[in-house]
Amino acid sequence: MIELARVWVQYHKPHWALSDINLTINKGEFCYITGPSGSGKTTLLRTLNREVIPTHGQVFVAGRNVGQLPDPKVHLLRRVMGIVFQDFRLLPHKRVFDNVAIALRVQGIPPRDLKRRVFIALRMVSMHHRIWDFPSELSYGEQQRVAVARAVVNNPAILLADEPTGNLDPELASELMGLFQEINRQGTTVVLCTHDRDLIRRFGGRIVLLHEGKLQPRGRT
Ligand code: ADP
Ligand code: MG
């Protein structure tokens, strides 16, 4: 499903944000990318959706060579993956409904089908009753749940999340993790960046550990 082959990323010389990363994530896996702040977790995630193109090496996602995908075809890649960003990136002037509907609108889904799918995604995160609110009317945790609904409304094969529990209290973090596990049980491959080892211990899954841009052998969390 996901493969990184000898991936190196450099933003500024001489520092390498990622050094020689070789990693395969299989279909259906629940995989944590962990490591201290600055170790390259976000950079690794960004190579998967082509926000970052590796300086060297190749990234494959769902059979596509991400670095070689021409700009007009990037939407094909984004169609197989949903992303929950660390800072949500909800559009402040659009209602919850429109925020979640975006991914479907660009695909030209008919309005009635679109409404039904947006409602189902929001119900899954228990936010269907807030469908006509604006993000500013929601609490932090509620905004995060809307961001998850937006990421999964497309039934993506892959769900990426960057520190999704970073600013949630433990109870909300547990709730959100339960939601990711449920999404994973339904067949979606989940890749979740977090520096929170307690979270990983509590919920379990495969651990990929980074340190200063390098992959570490397992067991050294
Ligand atoms: P993490 O998510 O584990 O905290 P990042 O992937 O954000 O790590 O960062 C890895 C390294 O790359 C850090 O040294 C960081 O300063 C650097 N870096 C990340 N993003 C950029 C950027 N857009 N421009 C320059 N340097 C960056
Ligand atoms: Mg990060």
PDB file of N, CA, C and O and ligand atoms in Angstrom, residues 11-12 15 17 35-44 46 162, ligand 1:
ATOM      1  N   TYR A  11      15.586  20.073   3.472  1.00  0.00           N
ATOM      2  CA  TYR A  11      14.972  21.396   3.282  1.00  0.00           C
ATOM      3  C   TYR A  11      16.085  22.428   3.073  1.00  0.00           C
ATOM      4  O   TYR A  11      16.018  23.247   2.175  1.00  0.00           O
ATOM      5  N   HIS A  12      17.073  22.367   3.994  1.00  0.00           N
ATOM      6  CA  HIS A  12      18.203  23.296   3.910  1.00  0.00           C
ATOM      7  C   HIS A  12      19.477  22.504   4.134  1.00  0.00           C
ATOM      8  O   HIS A  12      19.539  21.663   5.034  1.00  0.00           O
ATOM      9  N   HIS A  15      21.536  19.962   6.566  1.00  0.00           N
ATOM     10  CA  HIS A  15      20.734  19.107   7.439  1.00  0.00           C
ATOM     11  C   HIS A  15      19.764  18.234   6.638  1.00  0.00           C
ATOM     12  O   HIS A  15      19.072  18.733   5.755  1.00  0.00           O
ATOM     13  N   ALA A  17      16.354  16.163   6.822  1.00  0.00           N
ATOM     14  CA  ALA A  17      15.152  15.927   7.634  1.00  0.00           C
ATOM     15  C   ALA A  17      14.810  14.437   7.650  1.00  0.00           C
ATOM     16  O   ALA A  17      14.298  13.920   8.645  1.00  0.00           O
ATOM     17  N   GLY A  35       8.631   9.364  17.559  1.00  0.00           N
ATOM     18  CA  GLY A  35       9.975   9.899  17.731  1.00  0.00           C
ATOM     19  C   GLY A  35       9.854  11.309  18.268  1.00  0.00           C
ATOM     20  O   GLY A  35       8.778  11.898  18.221  1.00  0.00           O
ATOM     21  N   PRO A  36      10.968  11.852  18.797  1.00  0.00           N
ATOM     22  CA  PRO A  36      10.906  13.185  19.404  1.00  0.00           C
ATOM     23  C   PRO A  36      10.575  14.276  18.393  1.00  0.00           C
ATOM     24  O   PRO A  36      10.631  14.050  17.185  1.00  0.00           O
ATOM     25  N   SER A  37      10.245  15.444  18.889  1.00  0.00           N
ATOM     26  CA  SER A  37       9.957  16.599  18.043  1.00  0.00           C
ATOM     27  C   SER A  37      11.175  16.874  17.152  1.00  0.00           C
ATOM     28  O   SER A  37      12.314  16.816  17.607  1.00  0.00           O
ATOM     29  N   GLY A  38      10.918  17.115  15.875  1.00  0.00           N
ATOM     30  CA  GLY A  38      12.007  17.395  14.941  1.00  0.00           C
ATOM     31  C   GLY A  38      12.653  16.166  14.337  1.00  0.00           C
ATOM     32  O   GLY A  38      13.612  16.257  13.568  1.00  0.00           O
ATOM     33  N   SER A  39      12.125  14.978  14.654  1.00  0.00           N
ATOM     34  CA  SER A  39      12.757  13.744  14.161  1.00  0.00           C
ATOM     35  C   SER A  39      12.348  13.405  12.722  1.00  0.00           C
ATOM     36  O   SER A  39      12.884  12.472  12.138  1.00  0.00           O
ATOM     37  N   GLY A  40      11.355  14.116  12.176  1.00  0.00           N
ATOM     38  CA  GLY A  40      11.005  13.894  10.767  1.00  0.00           C
ATOM     39  C   GLY A  40       9.644  13.264  10.524  1.00  0.00           C
ATOM     40  O   GLY A  40       9.311  12.921   9.386  1.00  0.00           O
ATOM     41  N   LYS A  41       8.819  13.155  11.566  1.00  0.00           N
ATOM     42  CA  LYS A  41       7.514  12.486  11.433  1.00  0.00           C
ATOM     43  C   LYS A  41       6.621  13.190  10.407  1.00  0.00           C
ATOM     44  O   LYS A  41       6.069  12.554   9.504  1.00  0.00           O
ATOM     45  N   THR A  42       6.474  14.495  10.581  1.00  0.00           N
ATOM     46  CA  THR A  42       5.608  15.257   9.671  1.00  0.00           C
ATOM     47  C   THR A  42       6.161  15.217   8.246  1.00  0.00           C
ATOM     48  O   THR A  42       5.402  15.059   7.280  1.00  0.00           O
ATOM     49  N   THR A  43       7.460  15.327   8.129  1.00  0.00           N
ATOM     50  CA  THR A  43       8.085  15.268   6.801  1.00  0.00           C
ATOM     51  C   THR A  43       7.776  13.939   6.127  1.00  0.00           C
ATOM     52  O   THR A  43       7.406  13.901   4.944  1.00  0.00           O
ATOM     53  N   LEU A  44       7.896  12.838   6.882  1.00  0.00           N
ATOM     54  CA  LEU A  44       7.593  11.518   6.305  1.00  0.00           C
ATOM     55  C   LEU A  44       6.148  11.477   5.809  1.00  0.00           C
ATOM     56  O   LEU A  44       5.874  11.054   4.678  1.00  0.00           O
ATOM     57  N   ARG A  46       4.289  13.928   4.933  1.00  0.00           N
ATOM     58  CA  ARG A  46       4.112  14.819   3.778  1.00  0.00           C
ATOM     59  C   ARG A  46       4.671  14.254   2.479  1.00  0.00           C
ATOM     60  O   ARG A  46       4.259  14.668   1.395  1.00  0.00           O
ATOM     61  N   ASP A 162      -1.651  13.606  11.590  1.00  0.00           N
ATOM     62  CA  ASP A 162      -0.444  14.176  12.184  1.00  0.00           C
ATOM     63  C   ASP A 162      -0.756  14.727  13.572  1.00  0.00           C
ATOM     64  O   ASP A 162      -1.434  15.748  13.693  1.00  0.00           O
TER      65      ASP A 162
HETATM   66  P1  ADP B   1       8.519  16.213  13.550  1.00  0.00           P
HETATM   67  O1  ADP B   1       7.204  16.179  12.855  1.00  0.00           O
HETATM   68  O2  ADP B   1       9.006  14.871  13.986  1.00  0.00           O
HETATM   69  O3  ADP B   1       8.561  17.185  14.680  1.00  0.00           O
HETATM   70  P2  ADP B   1       9.471  17.516  11.134  1.00  0.00           P
HETATM   71  O4  ADP B   1       9.302  16.575  10.008  1.00  0.00           O
HETATM   72  O5  ADP B   1       8.487  18.603  11.277  1.00  0.00           O
HETATM   73  O6  ADP B   1       9.622  16.686  12.497  1.00  0.00           O
HETATM   74  O7  ADP B   1      10.902  18.183  11.035  1.00  0.00           O
HETATM   75  C1  ADP B   1      12.094  17.453  10.758  1.00  0.00           C
HETATM   76  C2  ADP B   1      13.236  18.460  10.530  1.00  0.00           C
HETATM   77  O8  ADP B   1      12.997  19.198   9.335  1.00  0.00           O
HETATM   78  C3  ADP B   1      13.373  19.481  11.643  1.00  0.00           C
HETATM   79  O9  ADP B   1      14.749  19.741  11.807  1.00  0.00           O
HETATM   80  C4  ADP B   1      12.659  20.693  11.093  1.00  0.00           C
HETATM   81  O10 ADP B   1      13.189  21.868  11.613  1.00  0.00           O
HETATM   82  C5  ADP B   1      12.910  20.587   9.605  1.00  0.00           C
HETATM   83  N1  ADP B   1      11.790  21.119   8.795  1.00  0.00           N
HETATM   84  C6  ADP B   1      10.514  20.663   8.795  1.00  0.00           C
HETATM   85  N2  ADP B   1       9.747  21.342   7.934  1.00  0.00           N
HETATM   86  C7  ADP B   1      10.549  22.273   7.366  1.00  0.00           C
HETATM   87  C8  ADP B   1      10.359  23.290   6.392  1.00  0.00           C
HETATM   88  N3  ADP B   1       9.174  23.482   5.820  1.00  0.00           N
HETATM   89  N4  ADP B   1      11.426  24.061   6.062  1.00  0.00           N
HETATM   90  C9  ADP B   1      12.623  23.866   6.624  1.00  0.00           C
HETATM   91  N5  ADP B   1      12.883  22.919   7.543  1.00  0.00           N
HETATM   92  C10 ADP B   1      11.870  22.136   7.929  1.00  0.00           C
END
